Amino acid sequence: LGDNHPSVADSYNNIASVYHHQGKYDEALSMYNKSLKIRLETHGDNHSSLAESYNNIGGVYYNQGTYDSALSMYSKSLNITLETTGDNHLSVANSYNNIGLVYDTQGKHDSALSMYNKSLNITLETFGDNHPSVATSYNNIGGVYKNQGKYDDALSMYNKSLNIRLKVLGDNHPHVVDSYNNIALVYKNQGKYDDALSMYNNSLKIRQETLGDNHPSVAESYKDIALVYENQGKYDNALSMYSKSLKITLETLGDNHPSVADSYNKIATVYDHQGKYDDALSMYNKSLKIRHETLADNHPHVIDSYDNIALVYDHQGKYNDALSMYNNSLKIRQETLGDNHPSVAESYKDIALVCDNQGKYDNALSMYSKSLKITLETLGDNHPSVADSYNKIATVYDHQGKYGDALSMYNESLKIRLNTLCNNHPQIVDSYNNIALVYKNQGKYDDALSMYNKSLKIRQEILGDNHPSVAESYNNIALVYKNQGKYDDALSMYNKSLDIRLVTYGNNHPSVADSYNNIATVYWNQGKYNDALTTYNESFKIRLATLGDNHSSVADSYNNIGGVYWNQGKYDDALPMFNKSLEIRLKTLGDNHPSVADSYNNIASVYHHQGKYDEALSMYNKSFKIRLATLGDNHSSVADSYNNIGGVYWNQGKYDDALPMFNKSLEIRLKTLGDNHPSVADSYNNIASVYHHQGKYDEALSMYNKSLKIRLETHGDNHPSVADSYNNIASVYHHQGKYDEALSMYNKSLKIRLETHGDNHPSLAESYNNIGGVYYNQGTYESALSMYNKSLNITLETTGDNHLSVANSYNNIGLVYDTQGKHDSALSMYNKSLNITLETFGDNHPSVATSYNNIGSVYKNQGKYDDALTMYNKSLKIRQETLGDNHPKVAKSYNNIALVYKNQGKYDDALSMYNKSLKIRQETLGDNHPSVAESYKDIALVYNNQGKYDDALSMYNKSLKIRQETLGENHPNLANSYNSIALVYDHQGKYDDALSMYNKSLDIRLVTYGNNHSSVADSYNNIATVYWNQGKYNDALTSYNESFKIRLATLGDNHPSVADSYNNIGGVYWNQGKCDDALPMFNKSLEIRLKTLGDNHPSVADSYNNIASVYHHQGKYDEALSMYNKSLKIRLETHGDNHPSLAESYNNIGLVPGLIKAQCESNFGRQKRHSQQL
């Protein structure tokens, strides 16, 4: 026939068709073009065979994703067909169909519908209403509606198509099967799984009846049914169906057919969902092997295999292996499809997602940008795939905390989706959800709720009230309410979500388990730990039944249950849960997965809180090692590890070790997240906390302000984290004694929290609590009580009667009452706190120990030393049992017991206890920790009381040396050390040395706090006392007045310290014999103490005693007796019968009839020293 015969052209055409189906597109195009060339030469430009050639070439371009080229070819085919056959020929309808398919793929749904309707009109005119070609047109139109998310319209078209096919083709025709399948697919997308299964079973039945049980099409039906079960989370049912499909395919097509590879692929997907990653990889590799053998190395199915294997590696945290697979896929696509194909863009997206998971955000953005560029060039500005690219880029910006950029990208994506898709399309819903998520991250909860509600409304309209996606919307809304602290609203939403899932999936679906998990988390946040455990266990039970013993979700359940135990302080219960979670993760994910690192991290946190710092560091370092290996040097999780290790050093008081860890964390976050990310703000915050505890208040404020600046820029003025920053800055001012500045900052924080969370959020309780603390330190106890009670009321409303935060509020109120000398009220509060901790945690929790400790302190202040020792020993026993013998809190218990012994004058017993405390602190914190310095100081004070002044000085100097090394030369604790040493010199009568030390203390306090701090006032007070002891009364008055002036300015008119100043000035006048000047001073002191401390406080008793001593000295014995008896009455009520102050009162009353001046001076001298600040 020769080279140019039409039959030769047909042969080239047939060969091209084979290459086309093999995915060898270049070879296919070469053959199709050879066929075209012959046909052009033999038939001319307008022959029908030319239309066929252009149509076939258009099909290759379509499969290559070069849609504009495809449209050009299909249009050429259409034009020839119109010229050769007229407007209404079936071939014209076929051309309209092909062009419609391209438009549909490009997301140009209106254009697609226009083409499909043209095709429909031709078939209707040609064949009438009931022809199979008409059914095909309805089917194609239904496909567009499905892609638009117009499911009701899609069903209407698919049913029209089905009815025609049933009429003209009969019940059992393959096209009827296709119709059932298409209808089933819509039901599946609607989440109407039972309806979908019914349709797929109709399809299966027909295929079995017409083709027999072992036909490949029957295998396809089993696959379709399996996919519905997979979507329902019924993985065992899905595997059963996929296995049936595989068996048929093996029997009918042999071991190496592409359909067998597809079956292995489907089974692998289920294993991946079950977290059985090794089994998934085994199946995917079987699939890949077959595809290599039966298809070309460059076939799209081979690429799919690489992609699927990569996805499992990604789930396993084997990111380098995942990247290797995705790069294989990318290379093939570039070789077969060229650099600008949409599938190449998809490969770049896949690689970008791994980079995102690795925290390599710049790399991720680079890959997403490459993908976007290709998509824009091949699909145009308004294609849904372009919207998807903008969406992906926005996600990275969100992870980086660049919320403004994220919103900009998400809105670009939304704009395209609104233009190309109908208003109710699922992708538009996704856009609203994504925008809501950014608002949530910014703390703009009202905006987030608005977006989530838009999403909910659409889902309800198109999917009905009971669709799983509606349940997801309720979940999202619940999460916002939870973040707002609106726990009742959150529970309502989570329960709505649960109800839908129960109806849709039944009792045992993983999504139902997720709902129980979410509800449990709210209970956890409410402090309803028993309810949380019950609900977490419900979730755990379902996961165990549906996913098996070793699924990652089961590991998550163990983890969550462990977290509740951790919050309850039941560390022994928490550890086995965290270890079970670790065991599963090691089995399913291997030694080096990020989730395994998380488990080590959680175990470390238990050791951390148990005070087992070495074990904590070991676990944190294991976690760190994995994160470093799997995520690289610069991942945010590696930064978290540095942060956690720094936290241990911080708790150990190893501030110099903590700082480099926090700084490393900061360095990584700056590299990976940029200058303005919230995590960078957190790092500045942590560094500030070190400076804060080192007493480097200026450095602390600088860091806290850096953190604040970032939070303001990323979150705006009213975000909760901005409130946290104001809170932290206030705390520094609080410690500096700058109470007005502290109140200003605390109130800024409070204002934001009120605006973002409403009146009853737990953070409001924290704010009121902190403000109460300032008022307490200012000595405005009624204001402090008011704030603490506000905090208590909110906590009661938001967490219920038995939450630990309620116990904490009772503790704070108890402290005020104790300070006011209202010991019975204090005991009532502390016992309320105790009852809560007993109910919440049981008999042996550290919080219970704290309650016993606080009650012991009241008894100590009352002089009920035996009762105090009982309480302190109860506290000690619990701490030893729950925290171990060497925990810092055990050391604190020994300290408290020692203090009682010291007050009882049992100095040897006191030294024994203080030395036990010292030993623990040395072992757990090292020789140079500030707490060790505290122990030396306590021991020194006993020696001082014993009159062993050289031993006292030795201990004080040890304490001083540690403080100098760990805290620097200007820390307030150094000032305290100089102060203590000065007191010893004062007792030794070495007044010049005492003054030197007091002045050193004063210099530090002036540098650290400024001129007007209460501690500076205390220094002037102490210096005045030395002058008094030297008989330099004018110098004493000058210094006492300097102290008084500062206290008046910083603490106000009615603070107890101002009362002390009046008292001390009165004492100087008394010693000078200026009784008329002394009396108004003592009376002013009394007046303040009555206002601030109440009628029955020991300091009020001291004031009556001092006034009595003036009357006594003036010979006004009746007035003296009256005052001494008032003093005695208070001391009896507050201290009981056996307190040393009772002895003093009885002594003074006994001396009234015959004045002994020396004795009166001695009595006042005790009062004077009582007022001295150490």
JSON list of C-alpha atoms in Angstrom, two decimals, residues 484-651:
[
{"chain": "A", "resi": 484, "resn": "GLN", "atom": "CA", "xyz": [-12.80, 31.41, 75.29]},
{"chain": "A", "resi": 485, "resn": "GLY", "atom": "CA", "xyz": [-13.33, 29.43, 78.48]},
{"chain": "A", "resi": 486, "resn": "LYS", "atom": "CA", "xyz": [-17.03, 29.02, 77.61]},
{"chain": "A", "resi": 487, "resn": "TYR", "atom": "CA", "xyz": [-16.97, 25.39, 78.59]},
{"chain": "A", "resi": 488, "resn": "ASP", "atom": "CA", "xyz": [-20.73, 24.82, 78.74]},
{"chain": "A", "resi": 489, "resn": "ASP", "atom": "CA", "xyz": [-21.11, 26.15, 75.19]},
{"chain": "A", "resi": 490, "resn": "ALA", "atom": "CA", "xyz": [-18.18, 24.02, 74.06]},
{"chain": "A", "resi": 491, "resn": "LEU", "atom": "CA", "xyz": [-19.74, 20.90, 75.59]},
{"chain": "A", "resi": 492, "resn": "SER", "atom": "CA", "xyz": [-23.05, 21.68, 73.88]},
{"chain": "A", "resi": 493, "resn": "MET", "atom": "CA", "xyz": [-21.32, 21.86, 70.48]},
{"chain": "A", "resi": 494, "resn": "TYR", "atom": "CA", "xyz": [-19.20, 18.76, 71.05]},
{"chain": "A", "resi": 495, "resn": "ASN", "atom": "CA", "xyz": [-22.31, 16.84, 72.07]},
{"chain": "A", "resi": 496, "resn": "LYS", "atom": "CA", "xyz": [-24.12, 17.96, 68.89]},
{"chain": "A", "resi": 497, "resn": "SER", "atom": "CA", "xyz": [-21.16, 16.67, 66.92]},
{"chain": "A", "resi": 498, "resn": "LEU", "atom": "CA", "xyz": [-21.25, 13.41, 68.89]},
{"chain": "A", "resi": 499, "resn": "ASP", "atom": "CA", "xyz": [-24.98, 12.92, 68.24]},
{"chain": "A", "resi": 500, "resn": "ILE", "atom": "CA", "xyz": [-24.47, 13.22, 64.47]},
{"chain": "A", "resi": 501, "resn": "ARG", "atom": "CA", "xyz": [-21.55, 10.81, 64.50]},
{"chain": "A", "resi": 502, "resn": "LEU", "atom": "CA", "xyz": [-23.49, 8.26, 66.53]},
{"chain": "A", "resi": 503, "resn": "VAL", "atom": "CA", "xyz": [-26.36, 8.42, 64.02]},
{"chain": "A", "resi": 504, "resn": "THR", "atom": "CA", "xyz": [-24.06, 8.32, 60.99]},
{"chain": "A", "resi": 505, "resn": "TYR", "atom": "CA", "xyz": [-21.40, 5.86, 62.11]},
{"chain": "A", "resi": 506, "resn": "GLY", "atom": "CA", "xyz": [-22.84, 3.92, 65.05]},
{"chain": "A", "resi": 507, "resn": "ASN", "atom": "CA", "xyz": [-21.33, 3.49, 68.50]},
{"chain": "A", "resi": 508, "resn": "ASN", "atom": "CA", "xyz": [-17.91, 2.15, 67.60]},
{"chain": "A", "resi": 509, "resn": "HIS", "atom": "CA", "xyz": [-16.50, 4.46, 64.94]},
{"chain": "A", "resi": 510, "resn": "PRO", "atom": "CA", "xyz": [-13.13, 6.25, 65.41]},
{"chain": "A", "resi": 511, "resn": "SER", "atom": "CA", "xyz": [-14.90, 9.59, 64.85]},
{"chain": "A", "resi": 512, "resn": "VAL", "atom": "CA", "xyz": [-17.20, 8.81, 67.79]},
{"chain": "A", "resi": 513, "resn": "ALA", "atom": "CA", "xyz": [-14.07, 8.10, 69.82]},
{"chain": "A", "resi": 514, "resn": "ASP", "atom": "CA", "xyz": [-12.72, 11.49, 68.73]},
{"chain": "A", "resi": 515, "resn": "SER", "atom": "CA", "xyz": [-15.90, 13.16, 70.00]},
{"chain": "A", "resi": 516, "resn": "TYR", "atom": "CA", "xyz": [-15.57, 11.53, 73.40]},
{"chain": "A", "resi": 517, "resn": "ASN", "atom": "CA", "xyz": [-11.93, 12.61, 73.40]},
{"chain": "A", "resi": 518, "resn": "ASN", "atom": "CA", "xyz": [-12.89, 16.25, 72.72]},
{"chain": "A", "resi": 519, "resn": "ILE", "atom": "CA", "xyz": [-15.56, 16.24, 75.43]},
{"chain": "A", "resi": 520, "resn": "ALA", "atom": "CA", "xyz": [-13.03, 14.79, 77.86]},
{"chain": "A", "resi": 521, "resn": "THR", "atom": "CA", "xyz": [-10.65, 17.64, 77.09]},
{"chain": "A", "resi": 522, "resn": "VAL", "atom": "CA", "xyz": [-13.28, 20.18, 78.15]},
{"chain": "A", "resi": 523, "resn": "TYR", "atom": "CA", "xyz": [-13.83, 18.31, 81.40]},
{"chain": "A", "resi": 524, "resn": "TRP", "atom": "CA", "xyz": [-10.05, 18.37, 81.88]},
{"chain": "A", "resi": 525, "resn": "ASN", "atom": "CA", "xyz": [-9.99, 22.14, 81.37]},
{"chain": "A", "resi": 526, "resn": "GLN", "atom": "CA", "xyz": [-12.81, 22.47, 83.89]},
{"chain": "A", "resi": 527, "resn": "GLY", "atom": "CA", "xyz": [-10.80, 20.46, 86.39]},
{"chain": "A", "resi": 528, "resn": "LYS", "atom": "CA", "xyz": [-13.46, 17.73, 86.34]},
{"chain": "A", "resi": 529, "resn": "TYR", "atom": "CA", "xyz": [-10.81, 15.07, 86.23]},
{"chain": "A", "resi": 530, "resn": "ASN", "atom": "CA", "xyz": [-13.03, 12.10, 87.05]},
{"chain": "A", "resi": 531, "resn": "ASP", "atom": "CA", "xyz": [-15.44, 13.05, 84.24]},
{"chain": "A", "resi": 532, "resn": "ALA", "atom": "CA", "xyz": [-12.47, 13.54, 81.93]},
{"chain": "A", "resi": 533, "resn": "LEU", "atom": "CA", "xyz": [-11.10, 10.10, 82.77]},
{"chain": "A", "resi": 534, "resn": "THR", "atom": "CA", "xyz": [-14.49, 8.44, 82.25]},
{"chain": "A", "resi": 535, "resn": "THR", "atom": "CA", "xyz": [-14.86, 10.06, 78.83]},
{"chain": "A", "resi": 536, "resn": "TYR", "atom": "CA", "xyz": [-11.25, 9.46, 77.77]},
{"chain": "A", "resi": 537, "resn": "ASN", "atom": "CA", "xyz": [-11.75, 5.80, 78.68]},
{"chain": "A", "resi": 538, "resn": "GLU", "atom": "CA", "xyz": [-14.92, 5.69, 76.55]},
{"chain": "A", "resi": 539, "resn": "SER", "atom": "CA", "xyz": [-12.85, 7.00, 73.65]},
{"chain": "A", "resi": 540, "resn": "PHE", "atom": "CA", "xyz": [-10.05, 4.55, 74.43]},
{"chain": "A", "resi": 541, "resn": "LYS", "atom": "CA", "xyz": [-12.47, 1.58, 74.48]},
{"chain": "A", "resi": 542, "resn": "ILE", "atom": "CA", "xyz": [-13.79, 2.42, 70.98]},
{"chain": "A", "resi": 543, "resn": "ARG", "atom": "CA", "xyz": [-10.32, 2.97, 69.56]},
{"chain": "A", "resi": 544, "resn": "LEU", "atom": "CA", "xyz": [-9.13, -0.33, 70.99]},
{"chain": "A", "resi": 545, "resn": "ALA", "atom": "CA", "xyz": [-12.12, -2.16, 69.45]},
{"chain": "A", "resi": 546, "resn": "THR", "atom": "CA", "xyz": [-11.95, -0.52, 66.01]},
{"chain": "A", "resi": 547, "resn": "LEU", "atom": "CA", "xyz": [-8.24, 0.14, 65.52]},
{"chain": "A", "resi": 548, "resn": "GLY", "atom": "CA", "xyz": [-6.51, -2.59, 67.54]},
{"chain": "A", "resi": 549, "resn": "ASP", "atom": "CA", "xyz": [-3.93, -2.54, 70.33]},
{"chain": "A", "resi": 550, "resn": "ASN", "atom": "CA", "xyz": [-1.16, -0.82, 68.46]},
{"chain": "A", "resi": 551, "resn": "HIS", "atom": "CA", "xyz": [-2.76, 2.08, 66.61]},
{"chain": "A", "resi": 552, "resn": "SER", "atom": "CA", "xyz": [-1.38, 5.58, 67.06]},
{"chain": "A", "resi": 553, "resn": "SER", "atom": "CA", "xyz": [-4.82, 6.79, 68.21]},
{"chain": "A", "resi": 554, "resn": "VAL", "atom": "CA", "xyz": [-4.75, 4.22, 71.00]},
{"chain": "A", "resi": 555, "resn": "ALA", "atom": "CA", "xyz": [-1.34, 5.60, 71.94]},
{"chain": "A", "resi": 556, "resn": "ASP", "atom": "CA", "xyz": [-2.94, 9.07, 71.98]},
{"chain": "A", "resi": 557, "resn": "SER", "atom": "CA", "xyz": [-5.61, 7.77, 74.38]},
{"chain": "A", "resi": 558, "resn": "TYR", "atom": "CA", "xyz": [-3.01, 6.42, 76.80]},
{"chain": "A", "resi": 559, "resn": "ASN", "atom": "CA", "xyz": [-1.26, 9.77, 76.48]},
{"chain": "A", "resi": 560, "resn": "ASN", "atom": "CA", "xyz": [-4.43, 11.74, 77.30]},
{"chain": "A", "resi": 561, "resn": "ILE", "atom": "CA", "xyz": [-5.32, 9.57, 80.27]},
{"chain": "A", "resi": 562, "resn": "GLY", "atom": "CA", "xyz": [-1.75, 10.01, 81.49]},
{"chain": "A", "resi": 563, "resn": "GLY", "atom": "CA", "xyz": [-2.17, 13.75, 81.11]},
{"chain": "A", "resi": 564, "resn": "VAL", "atom": "CA", "xyz": [-5.18, 13.76, 83.45]},
{"chain": "A", "resi": 565, "resn": "TYR", "atom": "CA", "xyz": [-3.27, 11.77, 86.05]},
{"chain": "A", "resi": 566, "resn": "TRP", "atom": "CA", "xyz": [-0.40, 14.22, 85.60]},
{"chain": "A", "resi": 567, "resn": "ASN", "atom": "CA", "xyz": [-2.72, 17.17, 86.25]},
{"chain": "A", "resi": 568, "resn": "GLN", "atom": "CA", "xyz": [-4.06, 15.38, 89.31]},
{"chain": "A", "resi": 569, "resn": "GLY", "atom": "CA", "xyz": [-0.50, 15.00, 90.55]},
{"chain": "A", "resi": 570, "resn": "LYS", "atom": "CA", "xyz": [-0.89, 11.20, 90.34]},
{"chain": "A", "resi": 571, "resn": "TYR", "atom": "CA", "xyz": [2.52, 10.84, 88.79]},
{"chain": "A", "resi": 572, "resn": "ASP", "atom": "CA", "xyz": [2.80, 7.13, 89.53]},
{"chain": "A", "resi": 573, "resn": "ASP", "atom": "CA", "xyz": [-0.43, 6.59, 87.55]},
{"chain": "A", "resi": 574, "resn": "ALA", "atom": "CA", "xyz": [0.62, 8.95, 84.78]},
{"chain": "A", "resi": 575, "resn": "LEU", "atom": "CA", "xyz": [3.96, 7.24, 84.11]},
{"chain": "A", "resi": 576, "resn": "PRO", "atom": "CA", "xyz": [2.56, 3.81, 83.08]},
{"chain": "A", "resi": 577, "resn": "MET", "atom": "CA", "xyz": [0.11, 5.54, 80.75]},
{"chain": "A", "resi": 578, "resn": "PHE", "atom": "CA", "xyz": [2.85, 7.57, 79.10]},
{"chain": "A", "resi": 579, "resn": "ASN", "atom": "CA", "xyz": [5.00, 4.44, 78.90]},
{"chain": "A", "resi": 580, "resn": "LYS", "atom": "CA", "xyz": [2.18, 2.44, 77.23]},
{"chain": "A", "resi": 581, "resn": "SER", "atom": "CA", "xyz": [1.80, 5.24, 74.71]},
{"chain": "A", "resi": 582, "resn": "LEU", "atom": "CA", "xyz": [5.56, 5.15, 74.13]},
{"chain": "A", "resi": 583, "resn": "GLU", "atom": "CA", "xyz": [5.53, 1.36, 73.68]},
{"chain": "A", "resi": 584, "resn": "ILE", "atom": "CA", "xyz": [2.87, 1.53, 70.93]},
{"chain": "A", "resi": 585, "resn": "ARG", "atom": "CA", "xyz": [4.59, 4.40, 69.17]},
{"chain": "A", "resi": 586, "resn": "LEU", "atom": "CA", "xyz": [7.91, 2.53, 69.21]},
{"chain": "A", "resi": 587, "resn": "LYS", "atom": "CA", "xyz": [6.21, -0.53, 67.67]},
{"chain": "A", "resi": 588, "resn": "THR", "atom": "CA", "xyz": [4.25, 1.30, 64.99]},
{"chain": "A", "resi": 589, "resn": "LEU", "atom": "CA", "xyz": [6.50, 4.26, 64.21]},
{"chain": "A", "resi": 590, "resn": "GLY", "atom": "CA", "xyz": [10.00, 3.04, 65.06]},
{"chain": "A", "resi": 591, "resn": "ASP", "atom": "CA", "xyz": [12.66, 4.47, 67.34]},
{"chain": "A", "resi": 592, "resn": "ASN", "atom": "CA", "xyz": [13.05, 7.83, 65.67]},
{"chain": "A", "resi": 593, "resn": "HIS", "atom": "CA", "xyz": [9.55, 9.19, 65.04]},
{"chain": "A", "resi": 594, "resn": "PRO", "atom": "CA", "xyz": [8.60, 12.67, 66.31]},
{"chain": "A", "resi": 595, "resn": "SER", "atom": "CA", "xyz": [5.67, 11.11, 68.23]},
{"chain": "A", "resi": 596, "resn": "VAL", "atom": "CA", "xyz": [8.14, 8.88, 70.08]},
{"chain": "A", "resi": 597, "resn": "ALA", "atom": "CA", "xyz": [10.03, 12.05, 70.94]},
{"chain": "A", "resi": 598, "resn": "ASP", "atom": "CA", "xyz": [6.77, 13.50, 72.28]},
{"chain": "A", "resi": 599, "resn": "SER", "atom": "CA", "xyz": [6.35, 10.44, 74.52]},
{"chain": "A", "resi": 600, "resn": "TYR", "atom": "CA", "xyz": [9.84, 10.83, 75.98]},
{"chain": "A", "resi": 601, "resn": "ASN", "atom": "CA", "xyz": [8.98, 14.49, 76.48]},
{"chain": "A", "resi": 602, "resn": "ASN", "atom": "CA", "xyz": [5.83, 13.62, 78.46]},
{"chain": "A", "resi": 603, "resn": "ILE", "atom": "CA", "xyz": [7.66, 11.10, 80.61]},
{"chain": "A", "resi": 604, "resn": "ALA", "atom": "CA", "xyz": [10.30, 13.76, 81.26]},
{"chain": "A", "resi": 605, "resn": "SER", "atom": "CA", "xyz": [7.61, 16.18, 82.41]},
{"chain": "A", "resi": 606, "resn": "VAL", "atom": "CA", "xyz": [6.54, 13.68, 85.08]},
{"chain": "A", "resi": 607, "resn": "TYR", "atom": "CA", "xyz": [10.08, 13.34, 86.37]},
{"chain": "A", "resi": 608, "resn": "HIS", "atom": "CA", "xyz": [10.38, 17.13, 86.16]},
{"chain": "A", "resi": 609, "resn": "HIS", "atom": "CA", "xyz": [7.40, 17.66, 88.46]},
{"chain": "A", "resi": 610, "resn": "GLN", "atom": "CA", "xyz": [8.55, 14.90, 90.80]},
{"chain": "A", "resi": 611, "resn": "GLY", "atom": "CA", "xyz": [11.77, 16.83, 91.24]},
{"chain": "A", "resi": 612, "resn": "LYS", "atom": "CA", "xyz": [13.71, 13.96, 89.61]},
{"chain": "A", "resi": 613, "resn": "TYR", "atom": "CA", "xyz": [15.69, 16.35, 87.54]},
{"chain": "A", "resi": 614, "resn": "ASP", "atom": "CA", "xyz": [18.38, 13.93, 86.34]},
{"chain": "A", "resi": 615, "resn": "GLU", "atom": "CA", "xyz": [15.75, 11.49, 85.03]},
{"chain": "A", "resi": 616, "resn": "ALA", "atom": "CA", "xyz": [13.87, 14.41, 83.47]},
{"chain": "A", "resi": 617, "resn": "LEU", "atom": "CA", "xyz": [16.99, 15.61, 81.68]},
{"chain": "A", "resi": 618, "resn": "SER", "atom": "CA", "xyz": [17.69, 12.08, 80.44]},
{"chain": "A", "resi": 619, "resn": "MET", "atom": "CA", "xyz": [14.20, 11.81, 78.91]},
{"chain": "A", "resi": 620, "resn": "TYR", "atom": "CA", "xyz": [14.23, 15.35, 77.51]},
{"chain": "A", "resi": 621, "resn": "ASN", "atom": "CA", "xyz": [17.58, 14.57, 75.88]},
{"chain": "A", "resi": 622, "resn": "LYS", "atom": "CA", "xyz": [16.20, 11.36, 74.33]},
{"chain": "A", "resi": 623, "resn": "SER", "atom": "CA", "xyz": [13.37, 13.42, 72.89]},
{"chain": "A", "resi": 624, "resn": "PHE", "atom": "CA", "xyz": [15.85, 16.04, 71.74]},
{"chain": "A", "resi": 625, "resn": "LYS", "atom": "CA", "xyz": [18.07, 13.45, 70.01]},
{"chain": "A", "resi": 626, "resn": "ILE", "atom": "CA", "xyz": [15.14, 12.05, 67.98]},
{"chain": "A", "resi": 627, "resn": "ARG", "atom": "CA", "xyz": [13.91, 15.48, 66.99]},
{"chain": "A", "resi": 628, "resn": "LEU", "atom": "CA", "xyz": [17.40, 16.47, 65.91]},
{"chain": "A", "resi": 629, "resn": "ALA", "atom": "CA", "xyz": [17.75, 13.30, 63.80]},
{"chain": "A", "resi": 630, "resn": "THR", "atom": "CA", "xyz": [14.31, 13.42, 62.17]},
{"chain": "A", "resi": 631, "resn": "LEU", "atom": "CA", "xyz": [13.63, 17.14, 61.91]},
{"chain": "A", "resi": 632, "resn": "GLY", "atom": "CA", "xyz": [17.07, 18.70, 61.63]},
{"chain": "A", "resi": 633, "resn": "ASP", "atom": "CA", "xyz": [18.83, 21.41, 63.62]},
{"chain": "A", "resi": 634, "resn": "ASN", "atom": "CA", "xyz": [16.34, 24.16, 63.02]},
{"chain": "A", "resi": 635, "resn": "HIS", "atom": "CA", "xyz": [12.90, 22.67, 63.60]},
{"chain": "A", "resi": 636, "resn": "SER", "atom": "CA", "xyz": [10.49, 24.27, 66.06]},
{"chain": "A", "resi": 637, "resn": "SER", "atom": "CA", "xyz": [10.24, 20.96, 67.99]},
{"chain": "A", "resi": 638, "resn": "VAL", "atom": "CA", "xyz": [14.01, 21.03, 68.50]},
{"chain": "A", "resi": 639, "resn": "ALA", "atom": "CA", "xyz": [13.56, 24.55, 69.83]},
{"chain": "A", "resi": 640, "resn": "ASP", "atom": "CA", "xyz": [10.90, 23.15, 72.19]},
{"chain": "A", "resi": 641, "resn": "SER", "atom": "CA", "xyz": [13.42, 20.57, 73.45]},
{"chain": "A", "resi": 642, "resn": "TYR", "atom": "CA", "xyz": [15.99, 23.22, 74.23]},
{"chain": "A", "resi": 643, "resn": "ASN", "atom": "CA", "xyz": [13.22, 25.10, 75.98]},
{"chain": "A", "resi": 644, "resn": "ASN", "atom": "CA", "xyz": [12.23, 22.10, 78.12]},
{"chain": "A", "resi": 645, "resn": "ILE", "atom": "CA", "xyz": [15.81, 21.31, 79.08]},
{"chain": "A", "resi": 646, "resn": "GLY", "atom": "CA", "xyz": [16.21, 24.97, 80.00]},
{"chain": "A", "resi": 647, "resn": "GLY", "atom": "CA", "xyz": [13.12, 24.63, 82.18]},
{"chain": "A", "resi": 648, "resn": "VAL", "atom": "CA", "xyz": [14.76, 21.86, 84.23]},
{"chain": "A", "resi": 649, "resn": "TYR", "atom": "CA", "xyz": [17.88, 23.93, 84.74]},
{"chain": "A", "resi": 650, "resn": "TRP", "atom": "CA", "xyz": [15.62, 26.84, 85.71]},
{"chain": "A", "resi": 651, "resn": "ASN", "atom": "CA", "xyz": [13.89, 24.73, 88.37]}
]
